[in-house]
Short mmCIF file of N, CA and C in Angstrom, two decimals:
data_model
loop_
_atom_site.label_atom_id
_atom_site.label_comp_id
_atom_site.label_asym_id
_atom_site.label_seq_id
_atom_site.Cartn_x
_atom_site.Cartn_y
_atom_site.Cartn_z
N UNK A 1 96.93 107.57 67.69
CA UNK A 1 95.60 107.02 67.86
C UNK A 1 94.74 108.06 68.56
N UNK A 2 93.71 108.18 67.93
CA UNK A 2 92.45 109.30 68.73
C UNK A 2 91.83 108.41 69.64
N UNK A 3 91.44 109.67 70.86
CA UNK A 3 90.68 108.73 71.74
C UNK A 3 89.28 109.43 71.75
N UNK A 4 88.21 108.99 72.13
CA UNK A 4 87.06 109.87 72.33
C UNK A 4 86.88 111.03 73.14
N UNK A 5 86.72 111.74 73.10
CA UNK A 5 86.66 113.02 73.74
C UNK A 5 86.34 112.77 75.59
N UNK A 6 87.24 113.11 76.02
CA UNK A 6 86.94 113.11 77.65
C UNK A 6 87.79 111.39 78.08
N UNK A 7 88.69 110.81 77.38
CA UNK A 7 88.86 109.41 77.59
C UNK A 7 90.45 109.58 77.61
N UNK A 8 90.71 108.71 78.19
CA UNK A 8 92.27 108.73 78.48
C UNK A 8 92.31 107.44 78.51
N UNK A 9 93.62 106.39 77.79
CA UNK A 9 94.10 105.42 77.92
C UNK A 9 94.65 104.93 79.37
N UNK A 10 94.47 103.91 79.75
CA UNK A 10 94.84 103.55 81.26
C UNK A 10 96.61 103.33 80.86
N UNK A 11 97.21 104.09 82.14
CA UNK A 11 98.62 103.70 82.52
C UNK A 11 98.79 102.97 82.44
N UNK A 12 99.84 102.45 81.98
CA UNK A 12 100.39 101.13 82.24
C UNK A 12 102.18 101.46 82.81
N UNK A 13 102.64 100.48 84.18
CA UNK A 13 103.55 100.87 84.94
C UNK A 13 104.64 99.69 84.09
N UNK A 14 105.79 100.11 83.82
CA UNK A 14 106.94 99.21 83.51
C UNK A 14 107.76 99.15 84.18
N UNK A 15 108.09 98.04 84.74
CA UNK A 15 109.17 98.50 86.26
C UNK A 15 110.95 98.29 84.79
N UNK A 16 111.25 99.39 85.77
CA UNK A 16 112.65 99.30 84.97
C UNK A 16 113.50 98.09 85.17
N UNK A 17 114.85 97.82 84.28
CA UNK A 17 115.55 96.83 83.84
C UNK A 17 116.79 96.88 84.94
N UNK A 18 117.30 96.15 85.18
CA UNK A 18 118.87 96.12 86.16
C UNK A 18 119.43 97.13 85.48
N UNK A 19 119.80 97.20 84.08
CA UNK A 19 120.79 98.10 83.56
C UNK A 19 120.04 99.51 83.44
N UNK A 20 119.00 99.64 83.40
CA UNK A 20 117.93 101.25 83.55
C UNK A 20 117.91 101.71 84.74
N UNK A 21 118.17 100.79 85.71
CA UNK A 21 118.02 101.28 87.29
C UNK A 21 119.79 101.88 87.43
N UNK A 22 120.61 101.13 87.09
CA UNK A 22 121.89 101.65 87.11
C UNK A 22 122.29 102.97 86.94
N UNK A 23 122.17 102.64 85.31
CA UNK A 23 121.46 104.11 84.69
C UNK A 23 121.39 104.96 85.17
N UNK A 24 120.04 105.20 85.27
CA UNK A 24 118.92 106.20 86.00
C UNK A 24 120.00 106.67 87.51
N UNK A 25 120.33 105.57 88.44
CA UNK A 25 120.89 106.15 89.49
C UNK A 25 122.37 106.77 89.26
N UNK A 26 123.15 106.55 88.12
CA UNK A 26 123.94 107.30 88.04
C UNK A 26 123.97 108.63 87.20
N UNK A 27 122.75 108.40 86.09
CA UNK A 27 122.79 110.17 85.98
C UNK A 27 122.16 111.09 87.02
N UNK A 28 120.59 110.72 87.72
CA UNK A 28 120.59 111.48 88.40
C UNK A 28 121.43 111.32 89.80
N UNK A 29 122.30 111.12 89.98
CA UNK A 29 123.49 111.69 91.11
C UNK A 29 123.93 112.73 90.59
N UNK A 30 124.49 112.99 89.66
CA UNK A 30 125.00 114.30 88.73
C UNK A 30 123.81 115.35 89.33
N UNK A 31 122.93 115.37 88.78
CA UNK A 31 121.89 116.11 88.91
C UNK A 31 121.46 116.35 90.85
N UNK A 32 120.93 115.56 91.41
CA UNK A 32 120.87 115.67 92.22
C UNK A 32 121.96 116.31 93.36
N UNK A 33 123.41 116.08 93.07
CA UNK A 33 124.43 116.54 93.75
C UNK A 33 124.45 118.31 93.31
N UNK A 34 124.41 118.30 92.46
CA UNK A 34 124.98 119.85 91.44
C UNK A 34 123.37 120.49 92.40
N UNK A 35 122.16 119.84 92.56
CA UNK A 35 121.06 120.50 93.12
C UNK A 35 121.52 120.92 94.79
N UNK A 36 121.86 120.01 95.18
CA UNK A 36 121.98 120.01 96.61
C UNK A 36 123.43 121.01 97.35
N UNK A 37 124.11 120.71 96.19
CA UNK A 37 124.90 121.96 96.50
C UNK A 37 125.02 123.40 96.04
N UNK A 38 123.88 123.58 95.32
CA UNK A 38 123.52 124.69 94.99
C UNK A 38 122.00 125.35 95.64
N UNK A 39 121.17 124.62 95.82
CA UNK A 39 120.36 124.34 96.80
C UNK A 39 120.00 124.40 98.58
N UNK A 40 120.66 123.72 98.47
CA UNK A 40 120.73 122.56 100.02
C UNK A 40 119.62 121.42 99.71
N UNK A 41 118.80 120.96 99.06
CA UNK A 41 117.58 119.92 98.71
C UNK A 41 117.51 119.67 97.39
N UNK A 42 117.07 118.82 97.42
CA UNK A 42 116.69 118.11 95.89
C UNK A 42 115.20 117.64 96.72
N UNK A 43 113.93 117.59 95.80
CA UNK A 43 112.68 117.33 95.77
C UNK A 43 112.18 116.89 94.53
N UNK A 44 111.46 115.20 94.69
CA UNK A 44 111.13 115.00 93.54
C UNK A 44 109.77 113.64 93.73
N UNK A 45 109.33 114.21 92.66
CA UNK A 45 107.90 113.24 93.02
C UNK A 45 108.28 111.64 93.15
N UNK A 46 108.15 110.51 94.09
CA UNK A 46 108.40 109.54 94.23
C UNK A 46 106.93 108.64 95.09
N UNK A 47 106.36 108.38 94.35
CA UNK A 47 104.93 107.77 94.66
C UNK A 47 104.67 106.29 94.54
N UNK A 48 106.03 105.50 93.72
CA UNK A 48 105.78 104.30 94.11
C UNK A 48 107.53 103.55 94.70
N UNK A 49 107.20 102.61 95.25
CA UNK A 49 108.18 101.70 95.97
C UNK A 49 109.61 101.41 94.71
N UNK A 50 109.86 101.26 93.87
CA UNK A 50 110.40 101.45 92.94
C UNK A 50 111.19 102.70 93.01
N UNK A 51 110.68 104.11 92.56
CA UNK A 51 111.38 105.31 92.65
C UNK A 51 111.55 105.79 94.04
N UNK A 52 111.63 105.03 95.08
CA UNK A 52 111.75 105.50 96.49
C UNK A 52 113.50 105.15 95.82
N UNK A 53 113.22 103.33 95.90
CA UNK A 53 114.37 102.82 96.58
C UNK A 53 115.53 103.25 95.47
N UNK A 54 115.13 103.97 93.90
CA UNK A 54 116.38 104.44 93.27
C UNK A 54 116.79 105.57 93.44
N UNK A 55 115.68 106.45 94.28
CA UNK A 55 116.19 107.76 94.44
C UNK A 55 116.98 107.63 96.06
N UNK A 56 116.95 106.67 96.67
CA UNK A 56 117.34 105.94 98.19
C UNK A 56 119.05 105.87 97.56
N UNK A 57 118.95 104.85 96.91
CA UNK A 57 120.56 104.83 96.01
C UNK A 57 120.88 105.70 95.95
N UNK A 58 120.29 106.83 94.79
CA UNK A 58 120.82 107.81 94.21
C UNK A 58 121.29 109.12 95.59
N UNK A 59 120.74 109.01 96.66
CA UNK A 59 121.14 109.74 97.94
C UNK A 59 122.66 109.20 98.54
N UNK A 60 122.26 107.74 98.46
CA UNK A 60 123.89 106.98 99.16
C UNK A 60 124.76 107.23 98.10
N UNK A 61 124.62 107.26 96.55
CA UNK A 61 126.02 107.50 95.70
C UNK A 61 126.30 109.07 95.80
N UNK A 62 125.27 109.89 95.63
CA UNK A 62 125.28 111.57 96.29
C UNK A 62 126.43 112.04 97.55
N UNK A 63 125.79 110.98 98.66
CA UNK A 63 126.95 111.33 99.90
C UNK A 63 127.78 110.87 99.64
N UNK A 64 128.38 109.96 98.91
CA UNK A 64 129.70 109.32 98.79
C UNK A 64 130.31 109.99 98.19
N UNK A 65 129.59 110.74 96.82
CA UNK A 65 130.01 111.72 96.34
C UNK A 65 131.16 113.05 96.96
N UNK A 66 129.95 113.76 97.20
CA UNK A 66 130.42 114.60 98.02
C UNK A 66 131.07 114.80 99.29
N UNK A 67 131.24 113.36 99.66
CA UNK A 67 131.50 113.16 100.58
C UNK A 67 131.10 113.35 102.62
N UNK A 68 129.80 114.03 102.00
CA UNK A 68 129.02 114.80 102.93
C UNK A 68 128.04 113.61 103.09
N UNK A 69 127.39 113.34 104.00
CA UNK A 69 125.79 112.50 105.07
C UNK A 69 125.00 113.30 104.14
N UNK A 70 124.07 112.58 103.89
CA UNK A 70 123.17 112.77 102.82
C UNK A 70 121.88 112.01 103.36
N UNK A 71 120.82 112.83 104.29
CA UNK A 71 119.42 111.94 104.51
C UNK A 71 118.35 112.22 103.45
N UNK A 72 117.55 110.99 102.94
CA UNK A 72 116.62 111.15 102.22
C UNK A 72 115.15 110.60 103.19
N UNK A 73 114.03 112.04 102.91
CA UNK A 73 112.93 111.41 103.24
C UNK A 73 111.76 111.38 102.43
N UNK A 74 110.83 110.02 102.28
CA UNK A 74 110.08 109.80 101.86
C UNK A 74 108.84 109.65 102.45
N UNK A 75 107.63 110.45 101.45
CA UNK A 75 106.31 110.25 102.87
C UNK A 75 105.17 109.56 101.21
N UNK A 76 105.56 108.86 100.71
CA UNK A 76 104.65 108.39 99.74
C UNK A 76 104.35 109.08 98.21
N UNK A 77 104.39 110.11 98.28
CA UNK A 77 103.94 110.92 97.69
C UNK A 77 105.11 111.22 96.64
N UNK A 78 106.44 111.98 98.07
CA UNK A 78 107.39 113.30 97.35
C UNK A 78 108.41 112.29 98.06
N UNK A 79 109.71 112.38 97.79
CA UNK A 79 110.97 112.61 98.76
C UNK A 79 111.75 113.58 98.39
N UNK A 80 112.34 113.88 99.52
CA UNK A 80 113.26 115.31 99.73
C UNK A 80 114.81 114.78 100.32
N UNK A 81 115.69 115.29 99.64
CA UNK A 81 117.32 114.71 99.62
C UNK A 81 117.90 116.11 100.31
N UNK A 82 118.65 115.88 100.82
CA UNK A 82 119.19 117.15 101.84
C UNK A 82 120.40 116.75 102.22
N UNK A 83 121.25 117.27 102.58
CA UNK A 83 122.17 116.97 103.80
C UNK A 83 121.75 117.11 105.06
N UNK A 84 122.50 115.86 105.73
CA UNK A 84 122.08 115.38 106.95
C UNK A 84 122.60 115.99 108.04
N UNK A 85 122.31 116.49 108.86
CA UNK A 85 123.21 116.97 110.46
C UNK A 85 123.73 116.26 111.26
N UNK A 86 124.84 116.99 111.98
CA UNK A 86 125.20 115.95 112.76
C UNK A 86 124.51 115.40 113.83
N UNK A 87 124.51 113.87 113.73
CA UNK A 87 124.20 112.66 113.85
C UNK A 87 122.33 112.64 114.13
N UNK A 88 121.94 112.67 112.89
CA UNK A 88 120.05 113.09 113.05
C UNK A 88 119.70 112.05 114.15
N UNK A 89 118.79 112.05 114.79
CA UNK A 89 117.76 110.56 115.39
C UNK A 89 117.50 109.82 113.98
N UNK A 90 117.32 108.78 114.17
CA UNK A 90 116.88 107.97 113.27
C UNK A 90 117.95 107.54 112.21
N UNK A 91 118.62 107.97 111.97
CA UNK A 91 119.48 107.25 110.75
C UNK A 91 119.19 106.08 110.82
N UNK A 92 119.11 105.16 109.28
CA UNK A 92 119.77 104.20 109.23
C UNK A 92 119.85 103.58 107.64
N UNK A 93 120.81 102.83 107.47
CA UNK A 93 121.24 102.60 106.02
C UNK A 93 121.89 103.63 105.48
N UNK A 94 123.06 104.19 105.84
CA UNK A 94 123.86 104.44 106.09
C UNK A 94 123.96 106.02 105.65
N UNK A 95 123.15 106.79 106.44
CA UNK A 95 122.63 108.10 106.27
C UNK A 95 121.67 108.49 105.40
N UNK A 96 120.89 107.52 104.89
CA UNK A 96 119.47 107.38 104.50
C UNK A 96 118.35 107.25 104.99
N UNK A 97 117.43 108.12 105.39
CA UNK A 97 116.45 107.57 106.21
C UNK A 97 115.22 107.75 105.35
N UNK A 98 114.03 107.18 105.78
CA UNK A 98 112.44 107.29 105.03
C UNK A 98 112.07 107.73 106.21
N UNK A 99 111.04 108.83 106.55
CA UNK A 99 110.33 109.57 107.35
C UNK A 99 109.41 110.20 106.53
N UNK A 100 108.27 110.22 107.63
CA UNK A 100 106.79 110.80 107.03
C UNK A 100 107.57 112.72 106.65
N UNK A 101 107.28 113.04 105.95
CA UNK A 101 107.57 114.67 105.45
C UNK A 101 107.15 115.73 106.45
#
Protein backbone atom coordinates (compact mmCIF):
# COMPACT_ATOMS: atom_id res chain seq x y z
CA UNK A 1 0.00 0.00 0.00
CA UNK A 2 1.39 3.63 -0.92
CA UNK A 3 1.22 6.21 1.49
CA UNK A 4 1.35 9.94 0.62
CA UNK A 5 4.51 11.40 0.58
CA UNK A 6 5.82 12.54 4.10
CA UNK A 7 3.01 10.07 5.94
CA UNK A 8 3.67 7.14 7.90
CA UNK A 9 1.04 4.64 9.13
CA UNK A 10 0.55 4.80 13.00
CA UNK A 11 2.18 1.81 15.06
CA UNK A 12 0.29 -0.39 16.25
CA UNK A 13 1.79 -2.38 19.60
CA UNK A 14 0.87 -6.30 19.85
CA UNK A 15 1.69 -7.49 23.16
CA UNK A 16 3.08 -10.99 22.63
CA UNK A 17 1.37 -14.51 23.34
CA UNK A 18 2.39 -16.87 26.55
CA UNK A 19 4.00 -19.17 24.02
CA UNK A 20 6.01 -15.97 22.07
CA UNK A 21 7.16 -14.72 25.39
CA UNK A 22 8.60 -18.26 26.13
CA UNK A 23 10.00 -18.27 22.95
CA UNK A 24 11.52 -15.08 22.65
CA UNK A 25 13.08 -15.66 26.29
CA UNK A 26 14.62 -18.76 25.39
CA UNK A 27 16.27 -17.90 22.18
CA UNK A 28 17.51 -14.78 23.25
CA UNK A 29 19.37 -16.44 26.36
CA UNK A 30 21.49 -18.17 23.67
CA UNK A 31 22.26 -14.93 22.32
CA UNK A 32 22.53 -12.90 25.15
CA UNK A 33 24.82 -15.46 27.14
CA UNK A 34 27.32 -16.16 24.00
CA UNK A 35 27.23 -11.86 24.20
CA UNK A 36 28.09 -11.56 27.73
CA UNK A 37 30.70 -13.90 27.68
CA UNK A 38 32.32 -12.66 24.95
CA UNK A 39 31.59 -9.20 25.84
CA UNK A 40 31.02 -8.73 29.47
CA UNK A 41 27.30 -6.79 28.45
CA UNK A 42 24.57 -7.32 26.39
CA UNK A 43 22.63 -3.83 25.50
CA UNK A 44 19.40 -3.64 23.97
CA UNK A 45 16.68 -1.19 23.31
CA UNK A 46 13.83 -1.91 25.89
CA UNK A 47 11.31 1.09 26.01
CA UNK A 48 8.25 -0.52 27.06
CA UNK A 49 7.15 -2.55 30.32
CA UNK A 50 6.70 -5.71 28.31
CA UNK A 51 10.41 -5.99 26.87
CA UNK A 52 11.81 -4.93 30.31
CA UNK A 53 10.19 -7.80 32.09
CA UNK A 54 11.30 -10.51 29.09
CA UNK A 55 14.59 -9.31 28.83
CA UNK A 56 14.39 -9.37 33.15
CA UNK A 57 13.69 -13.30 32.50
CA UNK A 58 15.96 -13.62 29.84
CA UNK A 59 18.89 -12.23 32.53
CA UNK A 60 17.56 -14.83 35.37
CA UNK A 61 17.66 -17.91 32.68
CA UNK A 62 21.31 -16.27 31.48
CA UNK A 63 22.65 -16.56 35.23
CA UNK A 64 21.31 -19.85 35.73
CA UNK A 65 22.87 -20.55 32.73
CA UNK A 66 26.10 -19.80 33.26
CA UNK A 67 25.86 -20.14 36.36
CA UNK A 68 27.30 -16.73 37.17
CA UNK A 69 24.87 -13.44 39.07
CA UNK A 70 23.68 -11.79 36.27
CA UNK A 71 22.30 -7.91 37.07
CA UNK A 72 20.08 -6.31 34.59
CA UNK A 73 19.51 -2.52 34.41
CA UNK A 74 16.80 -0.69 33.02
CA UNK A 75 16.38 3.21 32.74
CA UNK A 76 13.27 3.27 30.22
CA UNK A 77 14.77 3.67 27.26
CA UNK A 78 17.86 0.83 26.99
CA UNK A 79 18.71 -2.09 29.46
CA UNK A 80 22.12 -3.33 29.92
CA UNK A 81 22.76 -7.21 31.13
CA UNK A 82 26.18 -7.67 32.69
CA UNK A 83 27.48 -9.75 35.30
CA UNK A 84 26.94 -8.84 38.67
CA UNK A 85 29.75 -8.33 41.49
CA UNK A 86 30.08 -9.54 44.45
CA UNK A 87 27.11 -8.84 46.38
CA UNK A 88 26.03 -5.25 44.40
CA UNK A 89 23.74 -2.79 46.81
CA UNK A 90 20.51 -3.22 45.66
CA UNK A 91 19.89 -6.63 44.38
CA UNK A 92 16.76 -8.00 44.25
CA UNK A 93 14.80 -10.79 42.40
CA UNK A 94 17.28 -12.82 42.48
CA UNK A 95 20.28 -10.95 40.93
CA UNK A 96 18.17 -8.81 38.79
CA UNK A 97 17.94 -5.41 39.43
CA UNK A 98 16.14 -2.20 37.41
CA UNK A 99 18.27 0.98 38.05
CA UNK A 100 18.24 4.34 36.36
CA UNK A 101 21.53 3.79 33.72
Amino acid sequence: MTHPFGTQPALRHTPLSAEEKARSEVNFAALVAQKLVTDGRFRVSADTPELVELFQAVARRVGDTLGRPVVSYANGRYMVITFDQEEAPGRIDGGVRSAGE
